[in-house]
Every structure is written in C-alpha cells, then in structure tokens.
Amino acid sequence: MYAAAPSGVIGVLDLQGGVQEHLEHLRRIEVAGQPIKHASDLEGLAGLIIPGGESTCLARLLRIFGLREAIEAHYHQGLKLWGTCAGAILLARENIGEAPCLGLIDIAVSRNAFGSQLDSFNDEALAPALAREPIPLTFIRAPKIISVGTDVRVLLQLNDYIAAAEDDRILVTIFHPELTPSLAFHRYFARKCGLNPASGDETDLDPNWTPQSWIQSRK
Ligand code: GLN
C-alpha cells in the first residue's frame, strides 16, 4: 500500500521537456496536476508523468536533484509512473548501448531509432485497449521499444517496434499524446492511478485543442 493517502493528484516531472502540455491535458480530463521539481513534492501523489525531452539531460538532472532515488522509493511504495518518449527511456530496464537510468520496467529501448529530429513524424493507429477510434501519434526523435519482458503488456505494436506498453504500475509511450488533441492516454493513466477522470466521447479528442492551446490557456 501507498504510505501516504494518495491525494488524487498526478505530478509531472518539471526539470526539462514537455511539462505544460501534460498539465494542460490533465486539466482537460479534470484531474489535478502538479509540476514536480523536488523530492518532497512526490509525497502523496497518485501518479507521476516523466515527460519527453532529452533523456541524457533528464538523467543528469534527476541525479543532481536527488530525484532518482526519491522516485524509486515512491514507486516501491505504490506510485504509478508514465514515461513519454525520453521518460520511457529513463524507465526502461535496458537502453541499448547505454546505461539504464531508473530501470523500473522490463523493456529494451533503442534511442533515436527513427533517425534525427528531421525524421520526426505524425501517424495514427488503433489501440483497442484505449479507444475505439484511431489515436493521433506524434513521434519526435523517438526511441523504439524493441522487446518487452513477460510481465509487460503491449498496448500498441507498429511495424517492427512497440509504441506503447505497460506493466501493473508503469505505462510507457514512445510518442507524445500531450502534443495532440487525444486525451485517451491521459485518461488511461489516470484510471491506472485509481482516479476517475471526466469521461470523453468515442473519439476522445478535445475539439478545442490547437498546437498552441497550452500557451493560450495560461492566464
Ligand atoms: N531523443 C530523445 C532522447 O533520446 C527523446 C526525444 C523525446 O523525448 N521526444 O532522449
């Protein structure tokens, strides 16, 4: 059991990368979100999103701020984790050719496996466990998940790679739902954290979303 009563709040690790976009998606599904900068901020969270960004930079900042051990400790007490892109790299047990960071989920990832920043792309695909309609997918210098352990379920397989997977406590996606109108993965993670997000329609797309909407909604 989780030591502190979960507050119903999902934290977003706020060291580097796509923080505001995740907080905005949490707001859209009516789940309280909080930027997390210090180990003490982790107390009582229901879940933590480790956003996309640059995994080498994030790994370094985690070490500098003592957050690596703190996240591990809270994970072992029941904190649910979701890593998007660089976040998935940090959570992977194996990072091909490099040292793993948190190593908490039994997946192997290959960094920058699609090529350079210029090889970033949008796609869409059906993930039956999450939504009935295809989900828009944005890949930005993404890794590939190339294998998963027996306790890990594949949520989205595309061509020669796995794009989303989970075990009982961790969700990983190599794309960025927070940069699309799709709320399906945020709702899915909130439920995984034991929360009750507002329900969406069949498409689970926010009709008011624009690429700049997180900027516009800041007062
Ligand atoms: N290429 C980055 C890395 O290896 C990840 C990119 C992202 O998070 N969009 O850390």
PDB file of C-alpha atoms and ligand atoms in Angstrom:
ATOM      1  CA  MET A   1       0.000   0.000   0.000  1.00  0.00           C
ATOM      2  CA  TYR A   2       0.990   3.567  -0.582  1.00  0.00           C
ATOM      3  CA  ALA A   3       2.291   5.087   2.663  1.00  0.00           C
ATOM      4  CA  ALA A   4       0.622   8.490   2.328  1.00  0.00           C
ATOM      5  CA  ALA A   5      -3.032   8.582   1.238  1.00  0.00           C
ATOM      6  CA  PRO A   6      -2.924   9.354  -2.492  1.00  0.00           C
ATOM      7  CA  SER A   7      -4.176  12.872  -2.965  1.00  0.00           C
ATOM      8  CA  GLY A   8      -5.763  12.344  -6.352  1.00  0.00           C
ATOM      9  CA  VAL A   9      -3.003  14.479  -7.858  1.00  0.00           C
ATOM     10  CA  ILE A  10      -0.835  13.438 -10.794  1.00  0.00           C
ATOM     11  CA  GLY A  11       2.584  15.070 -10.854  1.00  0.00           C
ATOM     12  CA  VAL A  12       4.553  15.989 -13.956  1.00  0.00           C
ATOM     13  CA  LEU A  13       8.320  15.926 -13.504  1.00  0.00           C
ATOM     14  CA  ASP A  14       9.321  19.545 -14.135  1.00  0.00           C
ATOM     15  CA  LEU A  15      13.056  19.505 -14.856  1.00  0.00           C
ATOM     16  CA  GLN A  16      13.117  19.757 -18.637  1.00  0.00           C
ATOM     17  CA  GLY A  17      10.881  18.895 -21.598  1.00  0.00           C
ATOM     18  CA  GLY A  18       7.142  18.879 -22.291  1.00  0.00           C
ATOM     19  CA  VAL A  19       5.708  19.724 -18.867  1.00  0.00           C
ATOM     20  CA  GLN A  20       2.960  22.309 -19.521  1.00  0.00           C
ATOM     21  CA  GLU A  21       1.394  20.245 -22.301  1.00  0.00           C
ATOM     22  CA  HIS A  22       0.880  17.308 -19.924  1.00  0.00           C
ATOM     23  CA  LEU A  23      -0.537  19.604 -17.227  1.00  0.00           C
ATOM     24  CA  GLU A  24      -2.978  21.018 -19.775  1.00  0.00           C
ATOM     25  CA  HIS A  25      -4.147  17.553 -20.812  1.00  0.00           C
ATOM     26  CA  LEU A  26      -4.702  16.659 -17.132  1.00  0.00           C
ATOM     27  CA  ARG A  27      -6.772  19.827 -16.760  1.00  0.00           C
ATOM     28  CA  ARG A  28      -8.855  18.798 -19.798  1.00  0.00           C
ATOM     29  CA  ILE A  29      -9.755  15.458 -18.176  1.00  0.00           C
ATOM     30  CA  GLU A  30     -10.424  17.243 -14.848  1.00  0.00           C
ATOM     31  CA  VAL A  31      -7.599  15.596 -12.950  1.00  0.00           C
ATOM     32  CA  ALA A  32      -5.432  17.751 -10.672  1.00  0.00           C
ATOM     33  CA  GLY A  33      -1.894  18.062 -11.986  1.00  0.00           C
ATOM     34  CA  GLN A  34       1.183  19.454 -10.293  1.00  0.00           C
ATOM     35  CA  PRO A  35       4.674  20.271 -11.554  1.00  0.00           C
ATOM     36  CA  ILE A  36       7.271  18.308  -9.574  1.00  0.00           C
ATOM     37  CA  LYS A  37      10.705  19.837  -9.031  1.00  0.00           C
ATOM     38  CA  HIS A  38      11.807  18.469  -5.661  1.00  0.00           C
ATOM     39  CA  ALA A  39      11.850  15.070  -3.982  1.00  0.00           C
ATOM     40  CA  SER A  40       9.482  16.380  -1.291  1.00  0.00           C
ATOM     41  CA  ASP A  41       6.885  17.235  -3.988  1.00  0.00           C
ATOM     42  CA  LEU A  42       6.404  13.487  -4.614  1.00  0.00           C
ATOM     43  CA  GLU A  43       4.717  12.958  -1.259  1.00  0.00           C
ATOM     44  CA  GLY A  44       1.207  11.542  -1.621  1.00  0.00           C
ATOM     45  CA  LEU A  45       0.981  11.713  -5.433  1.00  0.00           C
ATOM     46  CA  ALA A  46      -1.250   9.160  -7.164  1.00  0.00           C
ATOM     47  CA  GLY A  47       0.983   9.108 -10.225  1.00  0.00           C
ATOM     48  CA  LEU A  48       3.940  10.787 -11.877  1.00  0.00           C
ATOM     49  CA  ILE A  49       4.428  11.570 -15.557  1.00  0.00           C
ATOM     50  CA  ILE A  50       8.034  11.726 -16.752  1.00  0.00           C
ATOM     51  CA  PRO A  51       7.734  13.843 -19.895  1.00  0.00           C
ATOM     52  CA  GLY A  52       9.559  13.812 -23.186  1.00  0.00           C
ATOM     53  CA  GLY A  53      12.661  15.929 -23.574  1.00  0.00           C
ATOM     54  CA  GLU A  54      16.248  14.781 -23.647  1.00  0.00           C
ATOM     55  CA  SER A  55      16.916  11.635 -21.630  1.00  0.00           C
ATOM     56  CA  THR A  56      20.627  12.308 -21.040  1.00  0.00           C
ATOM     57  CA  CYS A  57      19.811  15.771 -19.699  1.00  0.00           C
ATOM     58  CA  LEU A  58      16.893  14.496 -17.619  1.00  0.00           C
ATOM     59  CA  ALA A  59      19.010  11.650 -16.177  1.00  0.00           C
ATOM     60  CA  ARG A  60      21.635  14.149 -15.114  1.00  0.00           C
ATOM     61  CA  LEU A  61      19.113  16.497 -13.519  1.00  0.00           C
ATOM     62  CA  LEU A  62      17.465  13.565 -11.712  1.00  0.00           C
ATOM     63  CA  ARG A  63      20.827  12.761 -10.164  1.00  0.00           C
ATOM     64  CA  ILE A  64      21.704  16.360  -9.305  1.00  0.00           C
ATOM     65  CA  PHE A  65      18.375  16.958  -7.544  1.00  0.00           C
ATOM     66  CA  GLY A  66      18.322  13.583  -5.754  1.00  0.00           C
ATOM     67  CA  LEU A  67      15.123  12.694  -7.563  1.00  0.00           C
ATOM     68  CA  ARG A  68      16.247   9.350  -8.914  1.00  0.00           C
ATOM     69  CA  GLU A  69      16.300   7.652  -5.514  1.00  0.00           C
ATOM     70  CA  ALA A  70      13.158   9.509  -4.443  1.00  0.00           C
ATOM     71  CA  ILE A  71      11.175   8.329  -7.496  1.00  0.00           C
ATOM     72  CA  GLU A  72      12.415   4.762  -6.952  1.00  0.00           C
ATOM     73  CA  ALA A  73      11.409   4.878  -3.287  1.00  0.00           C
ATOM     74  CA  HIS A  74       7.921   6.225  -4.046  1.00  0.00           C
ATOM     75  CA  TYR A  75       7.499   3.699  -6.861  1.00  0.00           C
ATOM     76  CA  HIS A  76       8.218   0.894  -4.404  1.00  0.00           C
ATOM     77  CA  GLN A  77       5.546   2.371  -2.114  1.00  0.00           C
ATOM     78  CA  GLY A  78       2.947   2.315  -4.911  1.00  0.00           C
ATOM     79  CA  LEU A  79       3.451   5.455  -7.024  1.00  0.00           C
ATOM     80  CA  LYS A  80       2.326   4.828 -10.638  1.00  0.00           C
ATOM     81  CA  LEU A  81       4.608   6.094 -13.399  1.00  0.00           C
ATOM     82  CA  TRP A  82       4.151   7.065 -17.045  1.00  0.00           C
ATOM     83  CA  GLY A  83       7.117   7.870 -19.247  1.00  0.00           C
ATOM     84  CA  THR A  84       6.583   9.568 -22.603  1.00  0.00           C
ATOM     85  CA  CYS A  85       9.466   9.268 -25.071  1.00  0.00           C
ATOM     86  CA  ALA A  86      12.562  10.369 -23.097  1.00  0.00           C
ATOM     87  CA  GLY A  87      10.580   9.417 -19.979  1.00  0.00           C
ATOM     88  CA  ALA A  88      10.163   5.886 -21.372  1.00  0.00           C
ATOM     89  CA  ILE A  89      13.923   5.720 -21.986  1.00  0.00           C
ATOM     90  CA  LEU A  90      14.565   6.662 -18.340  1.00  0.00           C
ATOM     91  CA  LEU A  91      12.171   3.987 -17.080  1.00  0.00           C
ATOM     92  CA  ALA A  92      13.494   1.180 -19.331  1.00  0.00           C
ATOM     93  CA  ARG A  93      15.477  -1.663 -17.794  1.00  0.00           C
ATOM     94  CA  GLU A  94      17.641  -1.818 -20.913  1.00  0.00           C
ATOM     95  CA  ASN A  95      18.807   1.127 -23.016  1.00  0.00           C
ATOM     96  CA  ILE A  96      20.711  -0.483 -25.896  1.00  0.00           C
ATOM     97  CA  GLY A  97      24.392   0.538 -25.867  1.00  0.00           C
ATOM     98  CA  GLU A  98      23.944   2.876 -22.900  1.00  0.00           C
ATOM     99  CA  ALA A  99      23.480   2.641 -19.147  1.00  0.00           C
ATOM    100  CA  PRO A 100      19.876   2.443 -17.936  1.00  0.00           C
ATOM    101  CA  CYS A 101      18.628   5.170 -15.595  1.00  0.00           C
ATOM    102  CA  LEU A 102      15.663   4.167 -13.392  1.00  0.00           C
ATOM    103  CA  GLY A 103      15.341   0.719 -14.997  1.00  0.00           C
ATOM    104  CA  LEU A 104      11.938   0.042 -13.436  1.00  0.00           C
ATOM    105  CA  ILE A 105      10.053  -1.583 -16.352  1.00  0.00           C
ATOM    106  CA  ASP A 106      11.214  -4.673 -18.206  1.00  0.00           C
ATOM    107  CA  ILE A 107      11.556  -3.242 -21.704  1.00  0.00           C
ATOM    108  CA  ALA A 108      14.516  -2.680 -24.019  1.00  0.00           C
ATOM    109  CA  VAL A 109      14.643   0.624 -25.915  1.00  0.00           C
ATOM    110  CA  SER A 110      16.828   1.869 -28.720  1.00  0.00           C
ATOM    111  CA  ARG A 111      17.306   5.658 -28.565  1.00  0.00           C
ATOM    112  CA  ASN A 112      16.825   7.851 -31.635  1.00  0.00           C
ATOM    113  CA  ALA A 113      15.930   4.717 -33.615  1.00  0.00           C
ATOM    114  CA  PHE A 114      13.998   6.624 -36.302  1.00  0.00           C
ATOM    115  CA  GLY A 115      16.863   8.990 -37.075  1.00  0.00           C
ATOM    116  CA  SER A 116      17.396  12.672 -36.404  1.00  0.00           C
ATOM    117  CA  GLN A 117      14.964  15.419 -35.365  1.00  0.00           C
ATOM    118  CA  LEU A 118      14.156  15.852 -39.065  1.00  0.00           C
ATOM    119  CA  ASP A 119      12.827  12.293 -39.155  1.00  0.00           C
ATOM    120  CA  SER A 120      10.106  13.165 -36.614  1.00  0.00           C
ATOM    121  CA  PHE A 121       6.599  12.376 -37.903  1.00  0.00           C
ATOM    122  CA  ASN A 122       2.873  12.128 -37.209  1.00  0.00           C
ATOM    123  CA  ASP A 123       0.851   8.952 -37.612  1.00  0.00           C
ATOM    124  CA  GLU A 124      -2.315   7.417 -36.249  1.00  0.00           C
ATOM    125  CA  ALA A 125      -3.259   3.927 -35.117  1.00  0.00           C
ATOM    126  CA  LEU A 126      -5.913   1.965 -33.296  1.00  0.00           C
ATOM    127  CA  ALA A 127      -5.052   0.997 -29.722  1.00  0.00           C
ATOM    128  CA  PRO A 128      -8.077  -1.153 -28.822  1.00  0.00           C
ATOM    129  CA  ALA A 129      -7.386  -1.110 -25.063  1.00  0.00           C
ATOM    130  CA  LEU A 130      -7.651   2.698 -25.053  1.00  0.00           C
ATOM    131  CA  ALA A 131     -10.115   3.977 -27.642  1.00  0.00           C
ATOM    132  CA  ARG A 132     -12.421   2.799 -30.409  1.00  0.00           C
ATOM    133  CA  GLU A 133     -11.133   5.311 -32.930  1.00  0.00           C
ATOM    134  CA  PRO A 134      -7.552   5.626 -34.207  1.00  0.00           C
ATOM    135  CA  ILE A 135      -5.372   7.772 -31.951  1.00  0.00           C
ATOM    136  CA  PRO A 136      -3.154  10.508 -33.437  1.00  0.00           C
ATOM    137  CA  LEU A 137       0.507   9.852 -32.685  1.00  0.00           C
ATOM    138  CA  THR A 138       3.372  12.346 -32.724  1.00  0.00           C
ATOM    139  CA  PHE A 139       6.900  10.930 -32.757  1.00  0.00           C
ATOM    140  CA  ILE A 140       9.774  13.333 -32.047  1.00  0.00           C
ATOM    141  CA  ARG A 141      13.242  11.814 -32.336  1.00  0.00           C
ATOM    142  CA  ALA A 142      11.645   8.849 -30.658  1.00  0.00           C
ATOM    143  CA  PRO A 143      13.171   5.651 -29.350  1.00  0.00           C
ATOM    144  CA  LYS A 144      11.815   2.244 -30.364  1.00  0.00           C
ATOM    145  CA  ILE A 145      10.749  -0.279 -27.766  1.00  0.00           C
ATOM    146  CA  ILE A 146      12.287  -3.369 -29.285  1.00  0.00           C
ATOM    147  CA  SER A 147      11.355  -6.020 -26.731  1.00  0.00           C
ATOM    148  CA  VAL A 148       9.332  -6.443 -23.558  1.00  0.00           C
ATOM    149  CA  GLY A 149       9.520  -8.915 -20.670  1.00  0.00           C
ATOM    150  CA  THR A 150       6.819 -11.435 -19.818  1.00  0.00           C
ATOM    151  CA  ASP A 151       5.133  -9.156 -17.259  1.00  0.00           C
ATOM    152  CA  VAL A 152       4.767  -6.330 -19.758  1.00  0.00           C
ATOM    153  CA  ARG A 153       1.683  -5.973 -21.964  1.00  0.00           C
ATOM    154  CA  VAL A 154       1.945  -4.428 -25.417  1.00  0.00           C
ATOM    155  CA  LEU A 155      -0.711  -1.724 -25.948  1.00  0.00           C
ATOM    156  CA  LEU A 156       0.381  -0.646 -29.420  1.00  0.00           C
ATOM    157  CA  GLN A 157       2.561  -2.545 -31.886  1.00  0.00           C
ATOM    158  CA  LEU A 158       3.514  -0.804 -35.143  1.00  0.00           C
ATOM    159  CA  ASN A 159       5.680  -2.313 -37.867  1.00  0.00           C
ATOM    160  CA  ASP A 160       8.891  -3.562 -36.243  1.00  0.00           C
ATOM    161  CA  TYR A 161       8.536  -1.763 -32.928  1.00  0.00           C
ATOM    162  CA  ILE A 162       6.334  -1.425 -29.873  1.00  0.00           C
ATOM    163  CA  ALA A 163       4.966   2.082 -29.360  1.00  0.00           C
ATOM    164  CA  ALA A 164       3.130   1.699 -26.030  1.00  0.00           C
ATOM    165  CA  ALA A 165       3.340  -0.872 -23.250  1.00  0.00           C
ATOM    166  CA  GLU A 166       2.603  -1.271 -19.565  1.00  0.00           C
ATOM    167  CA  ASP A 167       3.036  -3.445 -16.545  1.00  0.00           C
ATOM    168  CA  ASP A 168       0.882  -3.175 -13.433  1.00  0.00           C
ATOM    169  CA  ARG A 169       2.476   0.059 -12.241  1.00  0.00           C
ATOM    170  CA  ILE A 170       4.160   1.697 -15.230  1.00  0.00           C
ATOM    171  CA  LEU A 171       2.958   2.950 -18.618  1.00  0.00           C
ATOM    172  CA  VAL A 172       5.407   3.808 -21.402  1.00  0.00           C
ATOM    173  CA  THR A 173       4.737   5.509 -24.746  1.00  0.00           C
ATOM    174  CA  ILE A 174       7.360   6.456 -27.293  1.00  0.00           C
ATOM    175  CA  PHE A 175       5.109   9.150 -28.803  1.00  0.00           C
ATOM    176  CA  HIS A 176       3.594  12.337 -27.343  1.00  0.00           C
ATOM    177  CA  PRO A 177      -0.176  12.253 -26.671  1.00  0.00           C
ATOM    178  CA  GLU A 178       0.194  15.625 -24.923  1.00  0.00           C
ATOM    179  CA  LEU A 179       1.109  17.234 -28.270  1.00  0.00           C
ATOM    180  CA  THR A 180      -2.101  16.014 -29.932  1.00  0.00           C
ATOM    181  CA  PRO A 181      -5.825  16.552 -29.210  1.00  0.00           C
ATOM    182  CA  SER A 182      -6.097  12.938 -27.978  1.00  0.00           C
ATOM    183  CA  LEU A 183      -6.922  12.550 -24.291  1.00  0.00           C
ATOM    184  CA  ALA A 184      -7.098   8.732 -24.363  1.00  0.00           C
ATOM    185  CA  PHE A 185      -3.690   8.021 -22.819  1.00  0.00           C
ATOM    186  CA  HIS A 186      -4.095  10.632 -20.077  1.00  0.00           C
ATOM    187  CA  ARG A 187      -7.470   9.166 -19.145  1.00  0.00           C
ATOM    188  CA  TYR A 188      -5.970   5.666 -19.244  1.00  0.00           C
ATOM    189  CA  PHE A 189      -3.113   6.645 -16.952  1.00  0.00           C
ATOM    190  CA  ALA A 190      -5.446   8.470 -14.541  1.00  0.00           C
ATOM    191  CA  ARG A 191      -7.530   5.284 -14.223  1.00  0.00           C
ATOM    192  CA  LYS A 192      -4.346   3.265 -13.729  1.00  0.00           C
ATOM    193  CA  CYS A 193      -3.625   5.615 -10.811  1.00  0.00           C
ATOM    194  CA  GLY A 194      -7.043   4.797  -9.328  1.00  0.00           C
ATOM    195  CA  LEU A 195      -8.560   8.165 -10.278  1.00  0.00           C
ATOM    196  CA  ASN A 196     -11.849   8.940 -12.039  1.00  0.00           C
ATOM    197  CA  PRO A 197     -11.146  11.300 -14.923  1.00  0.00           C
ATOM    198  CA  ALA A 198     -14.051  13.005 -16.708  1.00  0.00           C
ATOM    199  CA  SER A 199     -15.281  10.721 -19.483  1.00  0.00           C
ATOM    200  CA  GLY A 200     -14.819  11.535 -23.153  1.00  0.00           C
ATOM    201  CA  ASP A 201     -16.709  10.621 -26.320  1.00  0.00           C
ATOM    202  CA  GLU A 202     -15.796   7.820 -28.720  1.00  0.00           C
ATOM    203  CA  THR A 203     -13.023   9.755 -30.434  1.00  0.00           C
ATOM    204  CA  ASP A 204     -11.658  11.116 -27.144  1.00  0.00           C
ATOM    205  CA  LEU A 205     -10.305  14.158 -28.966  1.00  0.00           C
ATOM    206  CA  ASP A 206     -10.513  17.654 -27.456  1.00  0.00           C
ATOM    207  CA  PRO A 207     -12.311  19.784 -30.099  1.00  0.00           C
ATOM    208  CA  ASN A 208     -10.790  22.968 -28.635  1.00  0.00           C
ATOM    209  CA  TRP A 209      -7.208  21.763 -28.831  1.00  0.00           C
ATOM    210  CA  THR A 210      -4.759  23.675 -31.032  1.00  0.00           C
ATOM    211  CA  PRO A 211      -0.982  23.233 -31.191  1.00  0.00           C
ATOM    212  CA  GLN A 212      -0.714  26.459 -29.146  1.00  0.00           C
ATOM    213  CA  SER A 213      -3.621  25.864 -26.792  1.00  0.00           C
ATOM    214  CA  TRP A 214      -1.473  25.350 -23.714  1.00  0.00           C
ATOM    215  CA  ILE A 215       0.024  28.796 -24.272  1.00  0.00           C
ATOM    216  CA  GLN A 216      -3.344  30.456 -24.835  1.00  0.00           C
ATOM    217  CA  SER A 217      -4.917  28.946 -21.735  1.00  0.00           C
ATOM    218  CA  ARG A 218      -2.273  30.311 -19.377  1.00  0.00           C
ATOM    219  CA  LYS A 219      -3.653  33.395 -17.688  1.00  0.00           C
TER     220      LYS A 219
HETATM  221  N1  GLN B   1      15.694  11.603 -28.487  1.00  0.00           N
HETATM  222  C1  GLN B   1      15.398  11.945 -27.118  1.00  0.00           C
HETATM  223  C2  GLN B   1      16.275  11.137 -26.146  1.00  0.00           C
HETATM  224  O1  GLN B   1      16.950  10.230 -26.547  1.00  0.00           O
HETATM  225  C3  GLN B   1      13.939  11.712 -26.778  1.00  0.00           C
HETATM  226  C4  GLN B   1      13.078  12.660 -27.556  1.00  0.00           C
HETATM  227  C5  GLN B   1      11.750  12.972 -26.943  1.00  0.00           C
HETATM  228  O2  GLN B   1      11.528  12.816 -25.742  1.00  0.00           O
HETATM  229  N2  GLN B   1      10.856  13.458 -27.764  1.00  0.00           N
HETATM  230  O3  GLN B   1      16.253  11.426 -25.009  1.00  0.00           O
END
